[in-house]
Tab-separated table of C-alpha atoms in Angstrom:
chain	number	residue	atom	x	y	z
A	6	UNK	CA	-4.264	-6.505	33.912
A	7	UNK	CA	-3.728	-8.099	30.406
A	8	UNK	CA	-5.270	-5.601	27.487
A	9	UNK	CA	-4.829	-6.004	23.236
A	10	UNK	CA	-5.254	-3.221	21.315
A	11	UNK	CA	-6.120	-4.601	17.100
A	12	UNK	CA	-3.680	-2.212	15.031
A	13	UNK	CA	-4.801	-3.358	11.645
A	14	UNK	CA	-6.751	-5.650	10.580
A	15	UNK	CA	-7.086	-7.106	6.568
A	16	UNK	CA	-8.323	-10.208	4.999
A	17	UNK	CA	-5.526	-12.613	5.917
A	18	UNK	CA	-3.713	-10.304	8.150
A	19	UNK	CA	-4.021	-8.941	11.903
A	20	UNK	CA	-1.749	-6.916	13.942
A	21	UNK	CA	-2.200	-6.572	17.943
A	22	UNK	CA	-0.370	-4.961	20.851
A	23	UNK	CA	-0.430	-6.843	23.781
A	24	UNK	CA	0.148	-4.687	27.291
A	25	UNK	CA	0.800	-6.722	30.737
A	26	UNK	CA	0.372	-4.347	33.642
A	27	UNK	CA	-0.169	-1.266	31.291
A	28	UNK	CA	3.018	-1.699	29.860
A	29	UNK	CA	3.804	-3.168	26.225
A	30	UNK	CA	4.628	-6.501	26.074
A	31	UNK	CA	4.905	-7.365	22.222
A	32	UNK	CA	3.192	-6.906	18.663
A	33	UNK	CA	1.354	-10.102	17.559
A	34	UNK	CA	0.715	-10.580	14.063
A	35	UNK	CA	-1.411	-13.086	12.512
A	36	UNK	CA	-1.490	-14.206	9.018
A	37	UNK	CA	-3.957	-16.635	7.226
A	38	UNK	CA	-1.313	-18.142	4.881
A	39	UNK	CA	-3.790	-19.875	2.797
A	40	UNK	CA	-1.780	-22.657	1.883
A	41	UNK	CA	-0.629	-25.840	3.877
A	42	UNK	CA	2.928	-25.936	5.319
A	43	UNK	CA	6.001	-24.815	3.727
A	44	UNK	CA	9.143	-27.027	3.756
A	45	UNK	CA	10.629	-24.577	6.002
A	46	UNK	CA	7.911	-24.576	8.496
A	47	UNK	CA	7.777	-28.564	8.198
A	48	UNK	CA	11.420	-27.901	10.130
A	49	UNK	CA	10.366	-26.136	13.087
A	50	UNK	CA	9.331	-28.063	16.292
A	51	UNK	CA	6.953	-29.852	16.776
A	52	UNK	CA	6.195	-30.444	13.114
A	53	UNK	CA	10.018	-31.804	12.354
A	54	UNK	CA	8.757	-34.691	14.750
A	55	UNK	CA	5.008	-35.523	13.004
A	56	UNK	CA	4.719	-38.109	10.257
A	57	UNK	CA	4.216	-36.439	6.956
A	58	UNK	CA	0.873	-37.782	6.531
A	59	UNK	CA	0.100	-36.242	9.365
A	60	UNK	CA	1.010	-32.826	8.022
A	61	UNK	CA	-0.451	-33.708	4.683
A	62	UNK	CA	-3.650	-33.355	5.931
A	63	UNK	CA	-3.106	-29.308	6.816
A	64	UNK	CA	-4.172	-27.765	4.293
A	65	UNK	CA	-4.691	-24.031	5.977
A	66	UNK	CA	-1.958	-22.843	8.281
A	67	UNK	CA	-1.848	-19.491	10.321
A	68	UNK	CA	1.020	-18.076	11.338
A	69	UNK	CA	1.552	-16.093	14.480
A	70	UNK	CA	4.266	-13.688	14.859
A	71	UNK	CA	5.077	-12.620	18.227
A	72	UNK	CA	7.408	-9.519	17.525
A	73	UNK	CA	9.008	-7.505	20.840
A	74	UNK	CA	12.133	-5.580	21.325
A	75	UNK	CA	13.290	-7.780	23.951
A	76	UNK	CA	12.960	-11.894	24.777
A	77	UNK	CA	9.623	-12.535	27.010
A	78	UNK	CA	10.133	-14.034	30.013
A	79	UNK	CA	8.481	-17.719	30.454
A	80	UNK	CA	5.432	-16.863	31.276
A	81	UNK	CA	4.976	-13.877	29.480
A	82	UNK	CA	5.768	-16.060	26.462
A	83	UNK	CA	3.399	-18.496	27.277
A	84	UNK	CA	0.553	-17.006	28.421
A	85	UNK	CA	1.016	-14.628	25.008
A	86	UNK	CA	0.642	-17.980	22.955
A	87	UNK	CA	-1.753	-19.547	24.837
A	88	UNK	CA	-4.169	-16.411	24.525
A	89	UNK	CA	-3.469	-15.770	20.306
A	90	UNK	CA	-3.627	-19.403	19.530
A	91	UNK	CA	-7.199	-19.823	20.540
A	92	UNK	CA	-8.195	-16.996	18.263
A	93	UNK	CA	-7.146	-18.959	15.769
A	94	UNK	CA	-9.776	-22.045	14.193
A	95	UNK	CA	-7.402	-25.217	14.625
A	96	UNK	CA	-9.460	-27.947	12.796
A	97	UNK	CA	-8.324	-31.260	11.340
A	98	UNK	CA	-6.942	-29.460	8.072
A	99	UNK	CA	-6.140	-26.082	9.868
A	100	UNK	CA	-3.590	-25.543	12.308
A	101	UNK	CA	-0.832	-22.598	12.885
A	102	UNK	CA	3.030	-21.982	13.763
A	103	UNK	CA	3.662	-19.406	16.601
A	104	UNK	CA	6.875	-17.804	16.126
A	105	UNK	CA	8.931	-15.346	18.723
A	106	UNK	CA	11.330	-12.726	17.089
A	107	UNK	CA	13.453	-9.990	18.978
A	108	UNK	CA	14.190	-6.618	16.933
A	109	UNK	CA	16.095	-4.388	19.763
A	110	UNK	CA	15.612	-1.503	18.135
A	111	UNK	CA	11.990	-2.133	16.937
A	112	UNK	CA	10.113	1.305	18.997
A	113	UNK	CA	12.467	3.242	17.418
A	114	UNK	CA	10.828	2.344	14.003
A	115	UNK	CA	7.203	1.764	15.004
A	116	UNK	CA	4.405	4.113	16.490
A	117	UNK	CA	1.251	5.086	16.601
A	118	UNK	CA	0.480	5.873	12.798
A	119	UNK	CA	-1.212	4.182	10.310
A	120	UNK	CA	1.658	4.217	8.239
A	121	UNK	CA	1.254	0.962	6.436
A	122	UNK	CA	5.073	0.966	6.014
A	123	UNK	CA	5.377	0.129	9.802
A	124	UNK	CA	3.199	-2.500	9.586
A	125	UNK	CA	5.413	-3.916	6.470
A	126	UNK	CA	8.361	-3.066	7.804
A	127	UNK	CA	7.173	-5.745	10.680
A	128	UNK	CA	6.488	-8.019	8.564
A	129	UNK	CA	9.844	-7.906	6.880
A	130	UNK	CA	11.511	-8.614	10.161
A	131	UNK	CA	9.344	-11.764	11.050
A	132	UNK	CA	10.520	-12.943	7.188
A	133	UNK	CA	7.133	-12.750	5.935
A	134	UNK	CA	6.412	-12.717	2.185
A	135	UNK	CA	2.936	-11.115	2.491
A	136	UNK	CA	2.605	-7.129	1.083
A	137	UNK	CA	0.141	-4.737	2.541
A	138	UNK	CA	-1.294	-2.805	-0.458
A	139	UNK	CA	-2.123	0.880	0.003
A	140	UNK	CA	-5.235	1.590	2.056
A	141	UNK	CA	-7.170	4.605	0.550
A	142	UNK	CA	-8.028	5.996	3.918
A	143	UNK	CA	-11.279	7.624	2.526
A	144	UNK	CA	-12.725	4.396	2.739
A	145	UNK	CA	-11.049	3.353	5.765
A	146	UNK	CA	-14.228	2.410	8.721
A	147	UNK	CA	-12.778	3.773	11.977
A	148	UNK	CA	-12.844	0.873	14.384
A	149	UNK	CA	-12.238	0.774	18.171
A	150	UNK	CA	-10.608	-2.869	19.168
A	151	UNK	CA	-9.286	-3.146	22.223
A	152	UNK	CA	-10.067	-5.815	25.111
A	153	UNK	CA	-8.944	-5.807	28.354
A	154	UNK	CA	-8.829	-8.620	31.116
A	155	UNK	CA	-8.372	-8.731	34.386
C-alpha cells in the first residue's frame, strides 16, 4: 500500500511524505522555480547531454526534491519519481529536475509540527534558495491531503 500525506502546501512550494507499506519512505518537495534552467542544473544528467537550444526553449522548471534519511532502493526510487513527476505539467517550455538527497540524521530534526523552520530547514539541505515566510496561522484553512493506493 503506497499513501502521501501533503505537509504544506504554498504558491510555488509543496511538501509530501510518501509511506510504502505504512512505513515512511521519504519527504518530496516540489518547487515551481519560475525561471528556466540554471547553469548548474544545465550540468546534471540528462540535460548535460541536450543541445542548448533544446533547453532554451524551458522556460518554467520544477524541481523535485526527494529528501530521506537513508538511499532508496531501485525501485523505491523509481516508482517515487515516476509517481511525483506526473504531478508535475511537463509542456514544451516546462519541464522539471528530480533530485535524491540523504540527511542520516534528518527524523531527528523533523516531525509532526507546523513549524515552518522544519520545512526550511529541508529546504536548506536539498540547497534550495527559496524562504518560507511566516504563516499567520489565524488564517491558516485546515486541509486534509492524504491519498492512498493500493
Amino acid at each position: 500500500m503506497i499513501s502521501i500525506d501533503r505537509k504544506l502546501r504554498l504558491r510555488d512550494l509543496e511538501i509530501f511524505r510518501f509511506y510504502k507499506e505504512n512505513k515512511m519512505l521519504a519527504y518530496v518537495i516540489i518547487e515551481d522555480t519560475r525561471g528556466p534552467f540554471t547553469e548548474e542544473d544545465k550540468r546534471l544528467e540528462p540535460l548535460c547531454f541536450l543541445d542548448e537550444e533544446d533547453i532554451h526553449d524551458i522556460v518554467n522548471v520544477f524541481k523535485i526534491y526527494i529528501l530521506s534519511d537513508e538511499p532508496l532502493g531501485r525501485d523505491d526510487s523509481i516508482m517515487v519519481r515516476q509517481f511525483f513527476g506526473n504531478l508535475v505539467d511537463n509542456s514544451s517550455i516546462t519541464n522539471f529536475i528530480i533530485q535524491e538527497f540523504v540527511q542520516k540524521d534528518l527524523y531527528e530534526h523533523v516531525d509532526d509540527s507546523w513549524d515552518i523552520k522544519t520545512y526550511q530547514r529541508m529546504l536548506e539541505i536539498v540547497g534550495s534558495k527559496c524562504k518560507i515566510q511566516p504563516i499567520d496561522e489565524k488564517k491558516l484553512v485546515p486541509f486534509i491531503s492524504r491519498v492512498i493506493v493500493y
